[in-house]
Amino acid sequence: AQTVTQSQPEMSVQEAETVTLSCTYDTSENNYYLFWYKQPPSRQMILVIRQEAYKQQNATENRFSVNFQKAAKSFSLKISDSQLGDTAMYFCAFMKMRGGSEKLVFGKGTKLTVNP
Amino acid sequence: EAQVTQNPRYLITVTGKKLTVTCSQNMNHEYMSWYRQDPGLGLRQIYYSMNVEVTDKGDVPEGYKVSRKEKRNFPLILESPSPNQTSLYFCASKRGGATYEQYFGPGTRLTVT
């Protein structure tokens, strides 16, 4: 079974600074997807960024980028130029590419606070 | 507007009183799923459906039922709710095939006393 571990329950950063959220996972699969979801106080689940395991290039979306280390099974999220609106819970998630259930396996989350 | 809707958004009920949380999507998605979110545990899958009349258990199915009679709807049924089912519930949908993004509903906060 796949597991996803987020070792930082809470983090804080000053506005305009850079912060990195950690995520490791365990799987025997070779092809899979990894995601970061943001959950602001509104509770809505918002997809921030995703990475296909077969792609070596790290995904980027504006101020958000990942450091994907497949051999180390590590998938960290870097937020540059942090903004107050980035304050949220962040969940790392895994989905394998085959085998039917297409479910997302989530980590326990990291609560990020951006301070003014 | 493409969306997943859930009703009700908030519900307080008592132990043993049957309830249904509805989920509907307007994107003609084949795949739908229910998750529950609990503090310190992240989101865990309850049930999922790959298409009409095709459902299967996720990681935490005990105490829940689902049905998929129409492509757009995927209700979650609690036949006899208990306090340990107090949680935040999310419905999600996506096109079939692993490459597609899951779209989440706004969540339903359920309290069972």
PDB file of C-alpha atoms in Angstrom:
ATOM      1  CA  ALA A   1       0.000   0.000   0.000  1.00  0.00           C
ATOM      2  CA  GLN A   2       1.120   3.505  -0.707  1.00  0.00           C
ATOM      3  CA  THR A   3       1.796   5.941   2.123  1.00  0.00           C
ATOM      4  CA  VAL A   4       2.478   9.662   2.095  1.00  0.00           C
ATOM      5  CA  THR A   5       4.321  11.401   4.917  1.00  0.00           C
ATOM      6  CA  GLN A   6       4.425  15.105   5.647  1.00  0.00           C
ATOM      7  CA  SER A   7       6.833  15.582   8.517  1.00  0.00           C
ATOM      8  CA  GLN A   8       6.035  19.233   9.256  1.00  0.00           C
ATOM      9  CA  PRO A   9       2.642  19.642  10.936  1.00  0.00           C
ATOM     10  CA  GLU A  10       2.995  23.418  11.018  1.00  0.00           C
ATOM     11  CA  MET A  11       5.230  26.024   9.404  1.00  0.00           C
ATOM     12  CA  SER A  12       5.347  29.768   9.226  1.00  0.00           C
ATOM     13  CA  VAL A  13       7.028  32.229   6.881  1.00  0.00           C
ATOM     14  CA  GLN A  14       7.249  35.956   6.495  1.00  0.00           C
ATOM     15  CA  GLU A  15       5.472  37.592   3.620  1.00  0.00           C
ATOM     16  CA  ALA A  16       7.642  37.784   0.461  1.00  0.00           C
ATOM     17  CA  GLU A  17       9.994  35.055   1.678  1.00  0.00           C
ATOM     18  CA  THR A  18      10.401  31.513   0.358  1.00  0.00           C
ATOM     19  CA  VAL A  19       9.240  28.381   2.148  1.00  0.00           C
ATOM     20  CA  THR A  20       9.604  24.685   1.355  1.00  0.00           C
ATOM     21  CA  LEU A  21       7.137  22.024   2.481  1.00  0.00           C
ATOM     22  CA  SER A  22       8.364  18.444   2.662  1.00  0.00           C
ATOM     23  CA  CYS A  23       6.690  15.271   1.468  1.00  0.00           C
ATOM     24  CA  THR A  24       7.956  11.716   1.182  1.00  0.00           C
ATOM     25  CA  TYR A  25       6.067   8.705  -0.061  1.00  0.00           C
ATOM     26  CA  ASP A  26       6.418   4.992  -0.226  1.00  0.00           C
ATOM     27  CA  THR A  27       5.404   2.928  -3.223  1.00  0.00           C
ATOM     28  CA  SER A  28       6.559   0.013  -5.322  1.00  0.00           C
ATOM     29  CA  GLU A  29       4.953   1.520  -8.409  1.00  0.00           C
ATOM     30  CA  ASN A  30       7.124   2.975 -11.158  1.00  0.00           C
ATOM     31  CA  ASN A  31       4.514   5.199 -12.781  1.00  0.00           C
ATOM     32  CA  TYR A  32       2.363   7.485 -10.692  1.00  0.00           C
ATOM     33  CA  TYR A  33       1.275  11.057 -10.104  1.00  0.00           C
ATOM     34  CA  LEU A  34       2.052  13.359  -7.218  1.00  0.00           C
ATOM     35  CA  PHE A  35       0.031  16.391  -6.215  1.00  0.00           C
ATOM     36  CA  TRP A  36       0.017  19.296  -3.840  1.00  0.00           C
ATOM     37  CA  TYR A  37      -3.397  20.532  -2.755  1.00  0.00           C
ATOM     38  CA  LYS A  38      -4.121  23.724  -0.871  1.00  0.00           C
ATOM     39  CA  GLN A  39      -6.985  23.989   1.599  1.00  0.00           C
ATOM     40  CA  PRO A  40      -7.620  27.577   2.736  1.00  0.00           C
ATOM     41  CA  PRO A  41      -9.949  28.393   5.647  1.00  0.00           C
ATOM     42  CA  SER A  42     -12.864  28.109   3.214  1.00  0.00           C
ATOM     43  CA  ARG A  43     -12.095  24.333   3.227  1.00  0.00           C
ATOM     44  CA  GLN A  44     -12.144  24.105  -0.558  1.00  0.00           C
ATOM     45  CA  MET A  45      -9.551  21.679  -1.942  1.00  0.00           C
ATOM     46  CA  ILE A  46      -7.531  23.455  -4.618  1.00  0.00           C
ATOM     47  CA  LEU A  47      -4.986  21.733  -6.830  1.00  0.00           C
ATOM     48  CA  VAL A  48      -1.715  23.656  -6.678  1.00  0.00           C
ATOM     49  CA  ILE A  49       0.614  21.560  -8.784  1.00  0.00           C
ATOM     50  CA  ARG A  50       1.096  18.042 -10.052  1.00  0.00           C
ATOM     51  CA  GLN A  51       4.007  15.941 -11.225  1.00  0.00           C
ATOM     52  CA  GLU A  52       4.070  12.849 -13.394  1.00  0.00           C
ATOM     53  CA  ALA A  53       6.681  10.409 -12.130  1.00  0.00           C
ATOM     54  CA  TYR A  54       7.917   9.606 -15.630  1.00  0.00           C
ATOM     55  CA  LYS A  55       8.871  13.245 -16.200  1.00  0.00           C
ATOM     56  CA  GLN A  56      12.301  14.234 -14.961  1.00  0.00           C
ATOM     57  CA  GLN A  57      11.603  17.952 -15.189  1.00  0.00           C
ATOM     58  CA  ASN A  58      10.222  19.485 -12.031  1.00  0.00           C
ATOM     59  CA  ALA A  59       6.767  21.032 -12.393  1.00  0.00           C
ATOM     60  CA  THR A  60       6.285  24.767 -11.854  1.00  0.00           C
ATOM     61  CA  GLU A  61       3.176  26.926 -11.586  1.00  0.00           C
ATOM     62  CA  ASN A  62       3.959  30.605 -11.164  1.00  0.00           C
ATOM     63  CA  ARG A  63       5.321  30.988  -7.601  1.00  0.00           C
ATOM     64  CA  PHE A  64       4.951  27.276  -6.864  1.00  0.00           C
ATOM     65  CA  SER A  65       7.528  24.693  -7.840  1.00  0.00           C
ATOM     66  CA  VAL A  66       8.421  21.193  -6.776  1.00  0.00           C
ATOM     67  CA  ASN A  67      11.629  19.318  -6.159  1.00  0.00           C
ATOM     68  CA  PHE A  68      10.874  15.778  -7.267  1.00  0.00           C
ATOM     69  CA  GLN A  69      13.489  13.195  -6.327  1.00  0.00           C
ATOM     70  CA  LYS A  70      12.165   9.868  -7.584  1.00  0.00           C
ATOM     71  CA  ALA A  71      14.931   7.682  -6.202  1.00  0.00           C
ATOM     72  CA  ALA A  72      14.565   9.258  -2.778  1.00  0.00           C
ATOM     73  CA  LYS A  73      10.750   9.235  -3.056  1.00  0.00           C
ATOM     74  CA  SER A  74      10.654  12.877  -2.130  1.00  0.00           C
ATOM     75  CA  PHE A  75       8.327  15.575  -3.431  1.00  0.00           C
ATOM     76  CA  SER A  76       8.762  18.965  -1.779  1.00  0.00           C
ATOM     77  CA  LEU A  77       6.828  22.140  -2.585  1.00  0.00           C
ATOM     78  CA  LYS A  78       8.571  25.497  -2.764  1.00  0.00           C
ATOM     79  CA  ILE A  79       6.522  28.653  -2.482  1.00  0.00           C
ATOM     80  CA  SER A  80       8.378  31.771  -3.573  1.00  0.00           C
ATOM     81  CA  ASP A  81       7.442  35.337  -2.678  1.00  0.00           C
ATOM     82  CA  SER A  82       4.930  34.106  -0.100  1.00  0.00           C
ATOM     83  CA  GLN A  83       1.669  35.997   0.093  1.00  0.00           C
ATOM     84  CA  LEU A  84      -0.886  36.292   2.881  1.00  0.00           C
ATOM     85  CA  GLY A  85      -3.329  34.350   0.697  1.00  0.00           C
ATOM     86  CA  ASP A  86      -0.993  31.363   0.780  1.00  0.00           C
ATOM     87  CA  THR A  87      -1.989  30.762   4.397  1.00  0.00           C
ATOM     88  CA  ALA A  88      -3.659  27.335   4.292  1.00  0.00           C
ATOM     89  CA  MET A  89      -3.316  23.640   4.926  1.00  0.00           C
ATOM     90  CA  TYR A  90      -1.234  21.954   2.267  1.00  0.00           C
ATOM     91  CA  PHE A  91      -1.668  18.303   1.436  1.00  0.00           C
ATOM     92  CA  CYS A  92       0.682  16.127  -0.544  1.00  0.00           C
ATOM     93  CA  ALA A  93      -1.069  13.318  -2.428  1.00  0.00           C
ATOM     94  CA  PHE A  94      -0.155  10.276  -4.499  1.00  0.00           C
ATOM     95  CA  MET A  95      -2.059   8.448  -7.209  1.00  0.00           C
ATOM     96  CA  LYS A  96      -0.862   5.398  -9.067  1.00  0.00           C
ATOM     97  CA  MET A  97      -1.346   5.281 -12.830  1.00  0.00           C
ATOM     98  CA  ARG A  98      -2.823   1.838 -13.113  1.00  0.00           C
ATOM     99  CA  GLY A  99      -5.111  -0.479 -11.250  1.00  0.00           C
ATOM    100  CA  GLY A 100      -8.556   1.006 -11.146  1.00  0.00           C
ATOM    101  CA  SER A 101      -9.331   2.929  -8.017  1.00  0.00           C
ATOM    102  CA  GLU A 102      -7.692   6.194  -9.115  1.00  0.00           C
ATOM    103  CA  LYS A 103      -7.789   7.245  -5.523  1.00  0.00           C
ATOM    104  CA  LEU A 104      -5.672   9.953  -4.029  1.00  0.00           C
ATOM    105  CA  VAL A 105      -3.631   8.902  -1.009  1.00  0.00           C
ATOM    106  CA  PHE A 106      -3.083  11.984   1.126  1.00  0.00           C
ATOM    107  CA  GLY A 107      -0.530  12.962   3.700  1.00  0.00           C
ATOM    108  CA  LYS A 108      -1.702  14.413   6.997  1.00  0.00           C
ATOM    109  CA  GLY A 109      -1.071  17.959   5.918  1.00  0.00           C
ATOM    110  CA  THR A 110       1.108  20.936   6.787  1.00  0.00           C
ATOM    111  CA  LYS A 111      -0.479  24.066   8.168  1.00  0.00           C
ATOM    112  CA  LEU A 112       1.289  27.061   6.630  1.00  0.00           C
ATOM    113  CA  THR A 113       0.933  30.544   8.083  1.00  0.00           C
ATOM    114  CA  VAL A 114       2.238  33.551   6.188  1.00  0.00           C
ATOM    115  CA  ASN A 115       2.951  36.435   8.530  1.00  0.00           C
ATOM    116  CA  PRO A 116       2.791  40.090   7.470  1.00  0.00           C
TER     117      PRO A 116
ATOM    118  CA  GLU B   1     -19.865  26.673 -14.572  1.00  0.00           C
ATOM    119  CA  ALA B   2     -18.189  23.304 -14.092  1.00  0.00           C
ATOM    120  CA  GLN B   3     -18.628  22.237 -10.513  1.00  0.00           C
ATOM    121  CA  VAL B   4     -19.239  19.570  -7.925  1.00  0.00           C
ATOM    122  CA  THR B   5     -22.025  20.370  -5.496  1.00  0.00           C
ATOM    123  CA  GLN B   6     -22.767  18.812  -2.129  1.00  0.00           C
ATOM    124  CA  ASN B   7     -25.796  19.128   0.111  1.00  0.00           C
ATOM    125  CA  PRO B   8     -26.168  19.849   2.879  1.00  0.00           C
ATOM    126  CA  ARG B   9     -23.049  21.858   3.661  1.00  0.00           C
ATOM    127  CA  TYR B  10     -23.597  21.506   7.392  1.00  0.00           C
ATOM    128  CA  LEU B  11     -25.537  18.878   9.292  1.00  0.00           C
ATOM    129  CA  ILE B  12     -25.989  18.110  12.960  1.00  0.00           C
ATOM    130  CA  THR B  13     -27.798  14.881  13.684  1.00  0.00           C
ATOM    131  CA  VAL B  14     -28.253  12.261  16.374  1.00  0.00           C
ATOM    132  CA  THR B  15     -26.926   8.749  16.622  1.00  0.00           C
ATOM    133  CA  GLY B  16     -28.902   6.250  14.565  1.00  0.00           C
ATOM    134  CA  LYS B  17     -30.889   8.667  12.409  1.00  0.00           C
ATOM    135  CA  LYS B  18     -30.363   7.770   8.763  1.00  0.00           C
ATOM    136  CA  LEU B  19     -29.047  10.522   6.560  1.00  0.00           C
ATOM    137  CA  THR B  20     -27.947  11.101   2.976  1.00  0.00           C
ATOM    138  CA  VAL B  21     -25.379  13.568   1.700  1.00  0.00           C
ATOM    139  CA  THR B  22     -25.903  14.306  -1.962  1.00  0.00           C
ATOM    140  CA  CYS B  23     -23.189  14.909  -4.530  1.00  0.00           C
ATOM    141  CA  SER B  24     -23.742  16.070  -8.072  1.00  0.00           C
ATOM    142  CA  GLN B  25     -21.373  17.031 -10.889  1.00  0.00           C
ATOM    143  CA  ASN B  26     -22.136  18.720 -14.201  1.00  0.00           C
ATOM    144  CA  MET B  27     -18.983  17.728 -16.093  1.00  0.00           C
ATOM    145  CA  ASN B  28     -20.101  14.305 -17.337  1.00  0.00           C
ATOM    146  CA  HIS B  29     -17.300  12.701 -15.337  1.00  0.00           C
ATOM    147  CA  GLU B  30     -17.130   8.931 -15.155  1.00  0.00           C
ATOM    148  CA  TYR B  31     -15.292   8.744 -11.837  1.00  0.00           C
ATOM    149  CA  MET B  32     -16.670   9.935  -8.518  1.00  0.00           C
ATOM    150  CA  SER B  33     -15.407   9.435  -5.004  1.00  0.00           C
ATOM    151  CA  TRP B  34     -16.096  10.228  -1.366  1.00  0.00           C
ATOM    152  CA  TYR B  35     -13.421  11.192   1.153  1.00  0.00           C
ATOM    153  CA  ARG B  36     -13.549  12.063   4.803  1.00  0.00           C
ATOM    154  CA  GLN B  37     -11.164  14.506   6.441  1.00  0.00           C
ATOM    155  CA  ASP B  38     -10.257  14.266  10.106  1.00  0.00           C
ATOM    156  CA  PRO B  39      -7.742  16.389  12.019  1.00  0.00           C
ATOM    157  CA  GLY B  40      -4.267  14.900  11.871  1.00  0.00           C
ATOM    158  CA  LEU B  41      -5.316  12.204   9.406  1.00  0.00           C
ATOM    159  CA  GLY B  42      -5.620  14.009   6.094  1.00  0.00           C
ATOM    160  CA  LEU B  43      -8.260  12.793   3.654  1.00  0.00           C
ATOM    161  CA  ARG B  44      -9.170   9.149   3.355  1.00  0.00           C
ATOM    162  CA  GLN B  45     -11.250   7.539   0.622  1.00  0.00           C
ATOM    163  CA  ILE B  46     -14.582   6.001   1.662  1.00  0.00           C
ATOM    164  CA  TYR B  47     -16.064   4.735  -1.613  1.00  0.00           C
ATOM    165  CA  TYR B  48     -15.575   5.361  -5.266  1.00  0.00           C
ATOM    166  CA  SER B  49     -17.381   4.757  -8.529  1.00  0.00           C
ATOM    167  CA  MET B  50     -15.810   4.234 -11.925  1.00  0.00           C
ATOM    168  CA  ASN B  51     -19.131   4.676 -13.735  1.00  0.00           C
ATOM    169  CA  VAL B  52     -22.874   4.156 -13.442  1.00  0.00           C
ATOM    170  CA  GLU B  53     -23.716   1.068 -11.366  1.00  0.00           C
ATOM    171  CA  VAL B  54     -20.008   0.454 -10.650  1.00  0.00           C
ATOM    172  CA  THR B  55     -18.934   1.179  -7.073  1.00  0.00           C
ATOM    173  CA  ASP B  56     -16.227  -0.138  -4.792  1.00  0.00           C
ATOM    174  CA  LYS B  57     -14.862   0.311  -1.297  1.00  0.00           C
ATOM    175  CA  GLY B  58     -12.085   2.694  -0.448  1.00  0.00           C
ATOM    176  CA  ASP B  59      -9.986   2.626   2.696  1.00  0.00           C
ATOM    177  CA  VAL B  60     -12.667   3.424   5.295  1.00  0.00           C
ATOM    178  CA  PRO B  61     -16.047   2.126   4.022  1.00  0.00           C
ATOM    179  CA  GLU B  62     -17.493   0.823   7.306  1.00  0.00           C
ATOM    180  CA  GLY B  63     -20.790   2.474   8.198  1.00  0.00           C
ATOM    181  CA  TYR B  64     -21.353   3.992   4.761  1.00  0.00           C
ATOM    182  CA  LYS B  65     -23.258   3.092   1.606  1.00  0.00           C
ATOM    183  CA  VAL B  66     -23.262   4.621  -1.847  1.00  0.00           C
ATOM    184  CA  SER B  67     -25.150   4.249  -5.092  1.00  0.00           C
ATOM    185  CA  ARG B  68     -24.538   5.403  -8.640  1.00  0.00           C
ATOM    186  CA  LYS B  69     -27.779   5.210 -10.581  1.00  0.00           C
ATOM    187  CA  GLU B  70     -27.040   8.255 -12.705  1.00  0.00           C
ATOM    188  CA  LYS B  71     -23.733   9.503 -13.989  1.00  0.00           C
ATOM    189  CA  ARG B  72     -24.032  12.919 -12.365  1.00  0.00           C
ATOM    190  CA  ASN B  73     -25.051  11.837  -8.846  1.00  0.00           C
ATOM    191  CA  PHE B  74     -23.228   9.888  -6.161  1.00  0.00           C
ATOM    192  CA  PRO B  75     -24.998  10.088  -2.791  1.00  0.00           C
ATOM    193  CA  LEU B  76     -23.363   8.999   0.458  1.00  0.00           C
ATOM    194  CA  ILE B  77     -25.699   7.218   2.837  1.00  0.00           C
ATOM    195  CA  LEU B  78     -25.200   6.744   6.565  1.00  0.00           C
ATOM    196  CA  GLU B  79     -27.795   4.170   7.617  1.00  0.00           C
ATOM    197  CA  SER B  80     -27.114   4.488  11.345  1.00  0.00           C
ATOM    198  CA  PRO B  81     -24.697   7.321  12.033  1.00  0.00           C
ATOM    199  CA  SER B  82     -22.434   7.167  15.049  1.00  0.00           C
ATOM    200  CA  PRO B  83     -20.312   9.868  16.730  1.00  0.00           C
ATOM    201  CA  ASN B  84     -17.126   8.505  15.137  1.00  0.00           C
ATOM    202  CA  GLN B  85     -18.560   9.532  11.766  1.00  0.00           C
ATOM    203  CA  THR B  86     -18.387  13.172  12.787  1.00  0.00           C
ATOM    204  CA  SER B  87     -16.124  14.550  10.090  1.00  0.00           C
ATOM    205  CA  LEU B  88     -15.712  16.770   7.050  1.00  0.00           C
ATOM    206  CA  TYR B  89     -16.805  14.965   3.898  1.00  0.00           C
ATOM    207  CA  PHE B  90     -15.701  15.701   0.364  1.00  0.00           C
ATOM    208  CA  CYS B  91     -17.086  14.446  -2.898  1.00  0.00           C
ATOM    209  CA  ALA B  92     -14.800  14.502  -5.942  1.00  0.00           C
ATOM    210  CA  SER B  93     -15.163  13.714  -9.622  1.00  0.00           C
ATOM    211  CA  LYS B  94     -12.889  13.333 -12.634  1.00  0.00           C
ATOM    212  CA  ARG B  95     -12.801  12.008 -16.120  1.00  0.00           C
ATOM    213  CA  GLY B  96     -11.817   8.385 -16.364  1.00  0.00           C
ATOM    214  CA  GLY B  97      -8.110   7.791 -16.790  1.00  0.00           C
ATOM    215  CA  ALA B  98      -5.294   8.615 -14.430  1.00  0.00           C
ATOM    216  CA  THR B  99      -4.152  11.752 -16.223  1.00  0.00           C
ATOM    217  CA  TYR B 100      -7.147  13.841 -15.283  1.00  0.00           C
ATOM    218  CA  GLU B 101      -7.523  16.145 -12.317  1.00  0.00           C
ATOM    219  CA  GLN B 102      -9.971  15.445  -9.504  1.00  0.00           C
ATOM    220  CA  TYR B 103     -12.464  18.235  -8.829  1.00  0.00           C
ATOM    221  CA  PHE B 104     -13.632  18.534  -5.245  1.00  0.00           C
ATOM    222  CA  GLY B 105     -16.944  19.676  -3.888  1.00  0.00           C
ATOM    223  CA  PRO B 106     -17.105  22.330  -1.146  1.00  0.00           C
ATOM    224  CA  GLY B 107     -17.346  19.822   1.691  1.00  0.00           C
ATOM    225  CA  THR B 108     -20.062  18.794   4.161  1.00  0.00           C
ATOM    226  CA  ARG B 109     -19.461  19.243   7.861  1.00  0.00           C
ATOM    227  CA  LEU B 110     -21.293  16.456   9.702  1.00  0.00           C
ATOM    228  CA  THR B 111     -21.690  16.272  13.462  1.00  0.00           C
ATOM    229  CA  VAL B 112     -23.276  13.197  15.037  1.00  0.00           C
ATOM    230  CA  THR B 113     -24.233  13.575  18.704  1.00  0.00           C
TER     231      THR B 113
END
